[in-house]
Short mmCIF file of C-alpha atoms (C1' of nucleotides) in Angstrom, two decimals:
data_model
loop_
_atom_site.label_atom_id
_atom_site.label_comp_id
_atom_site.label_asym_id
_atom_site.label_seq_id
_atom_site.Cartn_x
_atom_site.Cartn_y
_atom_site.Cartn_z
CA UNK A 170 13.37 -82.88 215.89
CA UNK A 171 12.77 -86.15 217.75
CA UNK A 172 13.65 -88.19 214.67
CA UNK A 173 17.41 -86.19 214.07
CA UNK A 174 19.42 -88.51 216.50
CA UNK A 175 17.86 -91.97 215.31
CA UNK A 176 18.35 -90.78 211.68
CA UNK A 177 21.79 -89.84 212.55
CA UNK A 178 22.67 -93.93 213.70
CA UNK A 179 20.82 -95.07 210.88
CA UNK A 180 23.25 -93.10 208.63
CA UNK A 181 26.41 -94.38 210.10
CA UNK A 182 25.53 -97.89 208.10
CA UNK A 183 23.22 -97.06 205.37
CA UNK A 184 22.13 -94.45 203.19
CA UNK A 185 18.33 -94.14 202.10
CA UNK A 186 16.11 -92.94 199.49
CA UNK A 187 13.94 -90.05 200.44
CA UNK A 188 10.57 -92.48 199.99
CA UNK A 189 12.31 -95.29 201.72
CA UNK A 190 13.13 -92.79 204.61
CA UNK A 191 9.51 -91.82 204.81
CA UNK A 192 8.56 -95.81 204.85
CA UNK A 193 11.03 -95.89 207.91
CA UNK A 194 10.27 -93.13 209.43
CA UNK A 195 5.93 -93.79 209.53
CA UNK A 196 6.59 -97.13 211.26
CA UNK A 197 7.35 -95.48 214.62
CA UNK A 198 5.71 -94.59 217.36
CA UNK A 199 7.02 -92.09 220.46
CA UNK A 200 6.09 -92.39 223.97
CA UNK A 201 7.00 -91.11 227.72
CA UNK A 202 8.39 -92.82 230.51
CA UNK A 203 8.16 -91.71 233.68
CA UNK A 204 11.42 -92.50 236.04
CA UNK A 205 10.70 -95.90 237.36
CA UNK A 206 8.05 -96.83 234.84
CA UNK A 207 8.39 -100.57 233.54
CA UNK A 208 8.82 -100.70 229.65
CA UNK A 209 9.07 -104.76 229.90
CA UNK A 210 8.72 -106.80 232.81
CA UNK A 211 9.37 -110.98 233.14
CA UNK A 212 6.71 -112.91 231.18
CA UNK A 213 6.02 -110.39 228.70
CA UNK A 214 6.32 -110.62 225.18
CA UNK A 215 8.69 -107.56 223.32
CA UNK A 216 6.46 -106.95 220.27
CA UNK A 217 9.12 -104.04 219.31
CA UNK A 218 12.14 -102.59 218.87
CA UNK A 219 13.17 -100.02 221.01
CA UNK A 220 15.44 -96.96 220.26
CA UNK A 221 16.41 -94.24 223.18
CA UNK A 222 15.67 -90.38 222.18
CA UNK A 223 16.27 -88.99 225.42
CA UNK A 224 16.46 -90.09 229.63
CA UNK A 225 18.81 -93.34 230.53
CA UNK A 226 16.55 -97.20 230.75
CA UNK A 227 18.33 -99.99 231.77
CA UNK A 228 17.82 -103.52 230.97
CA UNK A 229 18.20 -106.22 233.75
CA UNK A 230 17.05 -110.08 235.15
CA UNK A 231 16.09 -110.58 238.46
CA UNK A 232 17.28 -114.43 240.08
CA UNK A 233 15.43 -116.27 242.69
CA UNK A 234 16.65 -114.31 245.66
CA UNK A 235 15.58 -111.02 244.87
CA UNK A 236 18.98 -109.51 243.88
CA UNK A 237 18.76 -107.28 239.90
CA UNK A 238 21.60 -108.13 237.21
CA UNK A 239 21.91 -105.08 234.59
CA UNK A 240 22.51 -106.68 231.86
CA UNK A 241 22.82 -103.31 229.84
CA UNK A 242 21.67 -99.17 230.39
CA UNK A 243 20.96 -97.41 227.53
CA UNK A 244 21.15 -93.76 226.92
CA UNK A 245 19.86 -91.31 224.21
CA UNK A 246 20.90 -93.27 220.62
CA UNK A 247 20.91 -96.08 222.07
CA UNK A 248 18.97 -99.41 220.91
CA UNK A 249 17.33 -101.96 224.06
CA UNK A 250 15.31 -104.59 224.00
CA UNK A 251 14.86 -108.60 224.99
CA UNK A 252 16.65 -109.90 221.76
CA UNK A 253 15.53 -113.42 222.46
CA UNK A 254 12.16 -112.39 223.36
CA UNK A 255 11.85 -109.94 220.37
CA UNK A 256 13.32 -112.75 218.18
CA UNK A 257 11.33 -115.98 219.04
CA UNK A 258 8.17 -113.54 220.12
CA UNK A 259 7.98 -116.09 223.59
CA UNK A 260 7.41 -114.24 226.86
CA UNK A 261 11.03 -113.73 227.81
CA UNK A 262 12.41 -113.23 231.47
CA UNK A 263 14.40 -109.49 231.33
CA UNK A 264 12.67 -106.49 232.91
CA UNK A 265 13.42 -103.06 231.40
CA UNK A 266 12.66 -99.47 233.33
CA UNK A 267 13.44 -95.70 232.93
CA UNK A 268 16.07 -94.40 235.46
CA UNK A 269 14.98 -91.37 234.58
CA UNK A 270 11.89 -89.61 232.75
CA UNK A 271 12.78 -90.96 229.18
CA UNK A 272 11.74 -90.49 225.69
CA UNK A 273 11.68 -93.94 223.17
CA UNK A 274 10.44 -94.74 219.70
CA UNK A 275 8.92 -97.84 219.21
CA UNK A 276 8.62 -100.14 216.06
CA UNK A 277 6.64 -103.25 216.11
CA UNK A 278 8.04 -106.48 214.81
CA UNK A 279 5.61 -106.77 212.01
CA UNK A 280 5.80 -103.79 210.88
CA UNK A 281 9.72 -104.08 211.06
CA UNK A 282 9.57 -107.37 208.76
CA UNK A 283 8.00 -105.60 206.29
CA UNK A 284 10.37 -102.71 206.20
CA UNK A 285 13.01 -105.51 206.02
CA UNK A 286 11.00 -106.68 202.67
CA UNK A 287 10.65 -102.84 200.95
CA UNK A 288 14.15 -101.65 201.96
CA UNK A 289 16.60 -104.66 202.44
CA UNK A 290 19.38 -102.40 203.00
CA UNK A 291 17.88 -102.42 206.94
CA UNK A 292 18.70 -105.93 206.89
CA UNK A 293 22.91 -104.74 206.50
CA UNK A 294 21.79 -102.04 209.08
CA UNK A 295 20.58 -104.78 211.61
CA UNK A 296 23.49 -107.14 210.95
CA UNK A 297 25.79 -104.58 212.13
CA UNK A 298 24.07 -103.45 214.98
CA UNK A 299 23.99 -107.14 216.30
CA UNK A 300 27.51 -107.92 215.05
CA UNK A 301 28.55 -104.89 217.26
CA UNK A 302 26.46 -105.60 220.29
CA UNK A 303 27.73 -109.64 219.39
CA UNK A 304 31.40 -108.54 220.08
CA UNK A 305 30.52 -106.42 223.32
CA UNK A 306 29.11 -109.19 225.05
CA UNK A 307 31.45 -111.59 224.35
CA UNK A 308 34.32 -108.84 226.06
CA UNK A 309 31.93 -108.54 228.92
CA UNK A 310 31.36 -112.30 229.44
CA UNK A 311 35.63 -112.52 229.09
CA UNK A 312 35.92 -109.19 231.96
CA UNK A 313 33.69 -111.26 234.26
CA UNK A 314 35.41 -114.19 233.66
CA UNK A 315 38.56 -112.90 234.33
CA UNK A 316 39.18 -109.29 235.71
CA UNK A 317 38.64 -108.91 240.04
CA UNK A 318 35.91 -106.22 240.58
CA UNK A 319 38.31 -103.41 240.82
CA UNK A 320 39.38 -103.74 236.93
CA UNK A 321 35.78 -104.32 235.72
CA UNK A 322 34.39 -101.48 237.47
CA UNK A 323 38.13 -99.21 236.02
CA UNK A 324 37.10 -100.91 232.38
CA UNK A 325 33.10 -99.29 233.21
CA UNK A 326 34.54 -96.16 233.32
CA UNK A 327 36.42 -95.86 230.78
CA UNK A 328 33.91 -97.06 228.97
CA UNK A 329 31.06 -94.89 230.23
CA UNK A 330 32.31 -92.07 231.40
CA UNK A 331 29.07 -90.10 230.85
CA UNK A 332 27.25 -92.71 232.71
CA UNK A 333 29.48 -93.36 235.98
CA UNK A 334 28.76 -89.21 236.78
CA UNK A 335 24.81 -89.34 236.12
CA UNK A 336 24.28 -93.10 237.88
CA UNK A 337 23.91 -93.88 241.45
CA UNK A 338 26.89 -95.91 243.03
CA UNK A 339 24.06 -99.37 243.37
CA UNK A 340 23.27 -99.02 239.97
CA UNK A 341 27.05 -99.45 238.44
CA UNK A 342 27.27 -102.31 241.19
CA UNK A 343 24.69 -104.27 239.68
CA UNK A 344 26.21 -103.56 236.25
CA UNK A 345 29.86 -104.89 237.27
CA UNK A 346 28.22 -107.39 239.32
CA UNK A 347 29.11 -107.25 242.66
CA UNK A 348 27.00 -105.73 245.67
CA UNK A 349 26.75 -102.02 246.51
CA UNK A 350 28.75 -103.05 250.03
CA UNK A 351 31.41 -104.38 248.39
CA UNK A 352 31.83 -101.88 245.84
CA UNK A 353 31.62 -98.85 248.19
CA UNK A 354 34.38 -100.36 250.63
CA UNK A 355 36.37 -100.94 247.42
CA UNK A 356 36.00 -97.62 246.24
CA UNK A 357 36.77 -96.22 250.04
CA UNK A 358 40.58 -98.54 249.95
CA UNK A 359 41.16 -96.90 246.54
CA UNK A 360 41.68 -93.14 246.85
CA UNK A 361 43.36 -92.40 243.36
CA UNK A 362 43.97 -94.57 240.99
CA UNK B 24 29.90 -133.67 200.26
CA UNK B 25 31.95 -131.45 202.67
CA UNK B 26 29.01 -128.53 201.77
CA UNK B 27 26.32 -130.53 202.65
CA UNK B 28 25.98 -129.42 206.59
CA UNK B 29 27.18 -125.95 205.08
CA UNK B 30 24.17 -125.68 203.04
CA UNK B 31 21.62 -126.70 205.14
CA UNK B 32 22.78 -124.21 207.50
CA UNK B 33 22.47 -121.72 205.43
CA UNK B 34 18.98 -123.18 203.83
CA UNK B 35 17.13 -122.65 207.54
CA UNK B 36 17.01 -119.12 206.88
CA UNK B 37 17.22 -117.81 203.27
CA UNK B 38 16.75 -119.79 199.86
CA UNK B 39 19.27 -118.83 197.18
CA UNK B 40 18.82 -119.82 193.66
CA UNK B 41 21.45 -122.17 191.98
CA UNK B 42 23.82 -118.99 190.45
CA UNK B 43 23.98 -117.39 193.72
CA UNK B 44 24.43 -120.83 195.48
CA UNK B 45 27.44 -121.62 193.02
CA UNK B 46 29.28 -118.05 193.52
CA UNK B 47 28.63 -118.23 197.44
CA UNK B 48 30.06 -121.97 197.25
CA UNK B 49 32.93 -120.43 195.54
CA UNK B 50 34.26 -118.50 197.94
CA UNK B 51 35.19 -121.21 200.27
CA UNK B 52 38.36 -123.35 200.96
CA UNK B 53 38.71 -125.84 202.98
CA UNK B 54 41.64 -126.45 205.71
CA UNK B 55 42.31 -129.25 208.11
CA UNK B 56 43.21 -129.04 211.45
CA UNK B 57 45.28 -131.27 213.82
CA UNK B 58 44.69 -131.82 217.17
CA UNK B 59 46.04 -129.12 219.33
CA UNK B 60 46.46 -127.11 216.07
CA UNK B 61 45.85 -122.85 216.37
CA UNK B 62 43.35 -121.21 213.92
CA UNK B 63 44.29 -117.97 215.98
CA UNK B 64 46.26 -116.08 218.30
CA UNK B 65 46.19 -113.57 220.25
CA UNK B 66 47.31 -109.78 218.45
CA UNK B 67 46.11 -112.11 215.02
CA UNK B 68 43.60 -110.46 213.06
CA UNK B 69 40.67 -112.43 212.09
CA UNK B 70 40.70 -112.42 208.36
CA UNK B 71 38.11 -115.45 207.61
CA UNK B 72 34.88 -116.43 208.69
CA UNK B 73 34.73 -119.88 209.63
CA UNK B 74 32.61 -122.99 209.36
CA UNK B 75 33.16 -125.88 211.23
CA UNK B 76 32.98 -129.34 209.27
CA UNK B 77 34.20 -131.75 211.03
CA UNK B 78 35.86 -132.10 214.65
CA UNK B 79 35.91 -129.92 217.80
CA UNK B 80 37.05 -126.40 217.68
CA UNK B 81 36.96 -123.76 221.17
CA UNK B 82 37.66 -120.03 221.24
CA UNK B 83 39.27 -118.39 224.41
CA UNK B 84 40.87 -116.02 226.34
CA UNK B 85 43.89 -115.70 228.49
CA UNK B 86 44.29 -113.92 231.61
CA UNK B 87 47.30 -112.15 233.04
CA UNK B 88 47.89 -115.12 235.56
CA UNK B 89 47.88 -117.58 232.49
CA UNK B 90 44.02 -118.98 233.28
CA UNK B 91 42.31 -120.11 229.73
CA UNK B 92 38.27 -118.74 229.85
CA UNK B 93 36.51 -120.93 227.00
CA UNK B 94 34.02 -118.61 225.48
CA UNK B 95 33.06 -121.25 222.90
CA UNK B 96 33.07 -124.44 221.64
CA UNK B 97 32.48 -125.30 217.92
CA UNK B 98 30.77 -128.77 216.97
CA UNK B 99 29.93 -129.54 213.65
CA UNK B 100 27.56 -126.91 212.29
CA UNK B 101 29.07 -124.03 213.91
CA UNK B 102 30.01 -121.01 213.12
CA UNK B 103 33.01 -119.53 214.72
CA UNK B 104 35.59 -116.11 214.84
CA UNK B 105 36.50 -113.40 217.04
CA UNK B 106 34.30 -110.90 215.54
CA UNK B 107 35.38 -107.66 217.07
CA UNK B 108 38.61 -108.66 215.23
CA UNK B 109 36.31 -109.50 211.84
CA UNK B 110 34.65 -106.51 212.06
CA UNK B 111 37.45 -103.89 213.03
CA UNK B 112 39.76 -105.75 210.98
CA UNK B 113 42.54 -105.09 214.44
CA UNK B 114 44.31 -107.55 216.39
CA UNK B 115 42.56 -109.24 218.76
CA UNK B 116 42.97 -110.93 222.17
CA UNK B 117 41.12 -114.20 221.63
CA UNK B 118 42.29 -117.87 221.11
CA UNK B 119 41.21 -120.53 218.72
CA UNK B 120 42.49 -124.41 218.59
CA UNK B 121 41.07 -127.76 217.72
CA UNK B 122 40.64 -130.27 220.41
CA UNK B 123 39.97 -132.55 218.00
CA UNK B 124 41.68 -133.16 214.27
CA UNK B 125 38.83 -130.83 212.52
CA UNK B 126 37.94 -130.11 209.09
CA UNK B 127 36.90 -126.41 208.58
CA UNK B 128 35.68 -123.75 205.96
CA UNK B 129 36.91 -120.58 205.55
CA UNK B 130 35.53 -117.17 203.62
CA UNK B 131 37.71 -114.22 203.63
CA UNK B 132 35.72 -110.68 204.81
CA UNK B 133 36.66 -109.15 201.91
CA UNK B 134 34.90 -112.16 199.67
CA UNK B 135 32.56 -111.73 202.19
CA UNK B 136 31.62 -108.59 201.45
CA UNK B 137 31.62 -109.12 197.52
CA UNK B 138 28.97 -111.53 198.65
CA UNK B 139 27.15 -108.95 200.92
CA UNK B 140 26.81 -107.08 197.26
CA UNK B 141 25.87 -110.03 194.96
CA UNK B 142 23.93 -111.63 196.90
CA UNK B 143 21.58 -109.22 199.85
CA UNK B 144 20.09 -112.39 201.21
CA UNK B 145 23.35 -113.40 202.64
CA UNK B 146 23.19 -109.67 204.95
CA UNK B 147 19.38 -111.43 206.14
CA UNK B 148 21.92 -114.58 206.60
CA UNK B 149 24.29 -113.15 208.72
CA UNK B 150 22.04 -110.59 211.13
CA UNK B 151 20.07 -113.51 212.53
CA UNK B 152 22.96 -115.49 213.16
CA UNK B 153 24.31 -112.73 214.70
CA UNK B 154 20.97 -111.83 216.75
CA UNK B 155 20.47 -115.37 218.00
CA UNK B 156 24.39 -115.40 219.39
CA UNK B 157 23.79 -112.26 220.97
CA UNK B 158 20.66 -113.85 222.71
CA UNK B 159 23.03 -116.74 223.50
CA UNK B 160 25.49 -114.73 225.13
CA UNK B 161 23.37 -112.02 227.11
CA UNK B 162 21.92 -115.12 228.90
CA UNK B 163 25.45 -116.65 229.89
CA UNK B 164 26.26 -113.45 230.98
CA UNK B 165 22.87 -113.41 233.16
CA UNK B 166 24.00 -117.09 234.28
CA UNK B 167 27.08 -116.04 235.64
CA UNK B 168 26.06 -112.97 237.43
CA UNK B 169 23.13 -114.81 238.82
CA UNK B 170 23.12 -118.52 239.09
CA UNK B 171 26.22 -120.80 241.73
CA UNK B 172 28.47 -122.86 239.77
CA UNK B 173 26.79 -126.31 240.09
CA UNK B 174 23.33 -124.63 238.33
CA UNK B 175 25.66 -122.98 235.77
CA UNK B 176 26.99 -126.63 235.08
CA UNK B 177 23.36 -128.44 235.05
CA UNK B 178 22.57 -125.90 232.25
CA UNK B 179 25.73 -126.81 230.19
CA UNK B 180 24.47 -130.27 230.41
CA UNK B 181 21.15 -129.24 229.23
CA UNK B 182 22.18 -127.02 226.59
CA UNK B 183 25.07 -129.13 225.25
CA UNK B 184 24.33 -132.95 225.81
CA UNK B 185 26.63 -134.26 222.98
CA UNK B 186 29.20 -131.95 224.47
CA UNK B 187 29.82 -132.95 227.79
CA UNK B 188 30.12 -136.66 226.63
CA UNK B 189 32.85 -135.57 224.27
CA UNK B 190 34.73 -133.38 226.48
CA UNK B 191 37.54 -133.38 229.30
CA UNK B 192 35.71 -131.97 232.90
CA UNK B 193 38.70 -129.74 232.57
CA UNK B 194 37.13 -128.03 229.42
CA UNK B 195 34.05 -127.44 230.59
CA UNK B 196 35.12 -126.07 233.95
CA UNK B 197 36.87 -123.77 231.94
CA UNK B 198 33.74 -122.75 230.02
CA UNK B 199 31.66 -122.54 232.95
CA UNK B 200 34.07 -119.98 234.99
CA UNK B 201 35.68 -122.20 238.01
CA UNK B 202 38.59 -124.15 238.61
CA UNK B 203 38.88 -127.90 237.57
CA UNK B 204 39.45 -129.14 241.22
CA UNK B 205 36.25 -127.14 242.29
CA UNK B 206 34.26 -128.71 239.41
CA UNK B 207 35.64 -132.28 240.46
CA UNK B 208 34.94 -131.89 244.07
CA UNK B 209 30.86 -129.72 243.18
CA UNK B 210 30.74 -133.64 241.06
CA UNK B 211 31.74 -135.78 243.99
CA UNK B 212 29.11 -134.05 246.01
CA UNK B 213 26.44 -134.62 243.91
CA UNK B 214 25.70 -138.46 243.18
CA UNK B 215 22.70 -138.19 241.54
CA UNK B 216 20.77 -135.08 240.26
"C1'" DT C 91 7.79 -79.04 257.42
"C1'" DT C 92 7.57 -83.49 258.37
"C1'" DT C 93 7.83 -88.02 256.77
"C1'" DT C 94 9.39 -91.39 253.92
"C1'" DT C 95 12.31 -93.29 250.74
"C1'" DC C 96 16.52 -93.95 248.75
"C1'" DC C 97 21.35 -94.26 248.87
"C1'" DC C 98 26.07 -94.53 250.81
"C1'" DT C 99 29.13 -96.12 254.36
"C1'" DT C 100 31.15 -98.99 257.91
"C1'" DA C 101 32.02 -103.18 260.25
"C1'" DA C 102 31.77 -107.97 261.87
"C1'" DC C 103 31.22 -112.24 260.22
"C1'" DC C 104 30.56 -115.81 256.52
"C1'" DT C 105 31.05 -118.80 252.24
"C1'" DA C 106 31.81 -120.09 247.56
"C1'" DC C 107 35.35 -120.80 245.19
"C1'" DA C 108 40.67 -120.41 244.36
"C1'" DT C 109 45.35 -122.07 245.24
"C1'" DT C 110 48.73 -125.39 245.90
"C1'" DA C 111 50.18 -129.85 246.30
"C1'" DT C 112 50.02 -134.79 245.94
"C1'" DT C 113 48.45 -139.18 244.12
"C1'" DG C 114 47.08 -142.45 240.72
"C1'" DG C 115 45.18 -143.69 236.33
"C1'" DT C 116 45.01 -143.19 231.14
"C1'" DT C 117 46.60 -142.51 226.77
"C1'" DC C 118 49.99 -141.46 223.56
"C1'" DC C 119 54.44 -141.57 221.55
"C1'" DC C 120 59.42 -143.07 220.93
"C1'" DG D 231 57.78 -151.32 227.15
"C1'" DG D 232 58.75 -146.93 229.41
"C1'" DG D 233 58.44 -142.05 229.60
"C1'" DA D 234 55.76 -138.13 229.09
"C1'" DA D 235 51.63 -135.81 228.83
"C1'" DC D 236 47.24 -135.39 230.26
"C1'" DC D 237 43.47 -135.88 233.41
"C1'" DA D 238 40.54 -136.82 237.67
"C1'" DA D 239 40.36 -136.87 242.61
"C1'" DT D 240 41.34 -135.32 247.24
"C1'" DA D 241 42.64 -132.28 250.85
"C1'" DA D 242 44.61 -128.29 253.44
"C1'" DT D 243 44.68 -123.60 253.44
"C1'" DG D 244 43.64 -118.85 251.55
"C1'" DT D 245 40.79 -114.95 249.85
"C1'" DA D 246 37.53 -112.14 247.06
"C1'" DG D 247 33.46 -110.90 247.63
"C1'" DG D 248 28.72 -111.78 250.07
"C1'" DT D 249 25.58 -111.19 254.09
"C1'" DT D 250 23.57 -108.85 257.75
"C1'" DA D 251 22.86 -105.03 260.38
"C1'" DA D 252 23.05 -100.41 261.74
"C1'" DG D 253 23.41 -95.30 261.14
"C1'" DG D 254 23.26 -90.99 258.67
"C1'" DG D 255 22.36 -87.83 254.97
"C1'" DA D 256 20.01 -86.22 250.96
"C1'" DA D 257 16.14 -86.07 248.17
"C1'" DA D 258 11.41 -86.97 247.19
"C1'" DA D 259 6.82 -87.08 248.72
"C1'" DA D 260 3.20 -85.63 251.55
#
DNA sequence: TTTTTCCCTTAACCTACATTATTGGTTCCC
DNA sequence: GGGAACCAATAATGTAGGTTAAGGGAAAAA
């Protein structure tokens, strides 16, 4: 059922009515990626929120010189999307793509501020999810800060452990932010750690 | 009236009528803080959420080889806290002192979350603060993965123009991720931009 | 199968920024 | 007034990680 695993997160914050689940559950829409298909590229405006039902996407910015920054990746139950963008509804300047053939459900923003209206208890559900993602950040901004590339890419795995088997070397690079050079000769002076 | 800038705050997103105004209002007290002064320390747990008044608060970090890593400063107006520590109610790792003498507001979670119950509005409250942060933070991140020190500082002085007037070079050098002498000699080099 | 694309690895060289140390100028406190 | 902090500036030296380039293998595409 392609609705079990986004009911599931829902219910880890709130509990619903059976009409208000039905409300919920009509605002969404499913679609198919295909592995390297653009969900949201620089310039465009995200008109919805985004939850993962199956396949890996990855959110990123590119700079001036070419070189991608994954800013997060985002596997089945997962939520993605240009929070700034989505927020202020301005063309925003991340780029998100499938690493894989994926399955998302998609809710637009208006239809979202109505559900917000008819079942406020969404707006607790929202203020978590944020509050969580809020504290993330802030540890990854501290790791880069701080930690040499060795200890962020240790703290990656630990973190991810699913991810690090199922994602190509360049990709975890971009992630812990150095380049896929660097990273492989630190990997190759590391044996076991 | 010490709630004045409190209110306001608060009035940009949600309106509250004058009950709900007068039991949220209720659930404050108000601390001063000297110069120098901690609001927290590291293995603390964050039992308030805090308001900033008057003054000049920052938040950091401390690495292993003793280097601070300023993750925020709070002006007037601001809202500030570890939140991993608010929400997992756990020690955390994070720093917070005045740089000023400071006048501050503080909430405890678990009046909070009476609050959360009384009054809903105050969850609406609460998830865009915490969605606009997280907007504010994925882009530093993005700034420090992509942009050299010097563009990281021009944006700084964009973002924060009452700020870097107000503040030591050695503060924001600590915000912007590089050492103090690098930030003096990257200034020397510059003249005019 | 052949071709192309993607990815990992290695290695020589390079640079942005760190480290350490010293100096001199403020401001603050006794 | 005289230390003691604190802060900015400068400079010599060090290093984590970047850049460029080349080769090989595996997988996708044709």
């Amino acid at each position: 059922m392609e609705y079990g695993l986004l009911l599931q997160n829902i219910a880890k914050h709130i509990r619903l009515s059976a009409d208000e689940e039905k409300y919920f559950l009509s605002g969404w829409q499913s679609k198919k990626l295909r592995r390297k298909q653009f969900l949201l590229q620089e310039g465009d405006v995200t008109k919805n929120a985004v939850f993962v039902v199956s396949g890996l996407l990855r959110m990123y910015s590119i700079d001036k010189n070419g070189f991608e920054h994954i800013l997060q990746f985002a596997p089945p139950g997962w939520w993605i999307g240009d929070i700034k963008s989505f927020i202020s509804q301005q063309p925003g300047s991340l780029y998100i793509d499938a690493l894989e053939d994926s399955g998302i459900l998609l809710m637009e923003k208006t239809y979202l501020d109505q559900l917000y209206k008819k079942v406020p208890s969404f707006e607790r559900f929202f203020r978590i999810l944020a509050e969580n993602a809020l504290g993330t950040y802030q540890q990854r901004l501290i790791d880069n800060l701080s930690l040499p590339a060795i200890e962020r890419y240790n703290n990656f795995c630990r973190l991810y452990p699913s991810l690090i088997e199922c994602l190509p070397q360049k990709q975890v690079a971009s992630y812990i932010g150095v380049t896929p050079e660097f990273l492989s000769k630190m990997l190759s002076g590391k044996q076991t750690s």
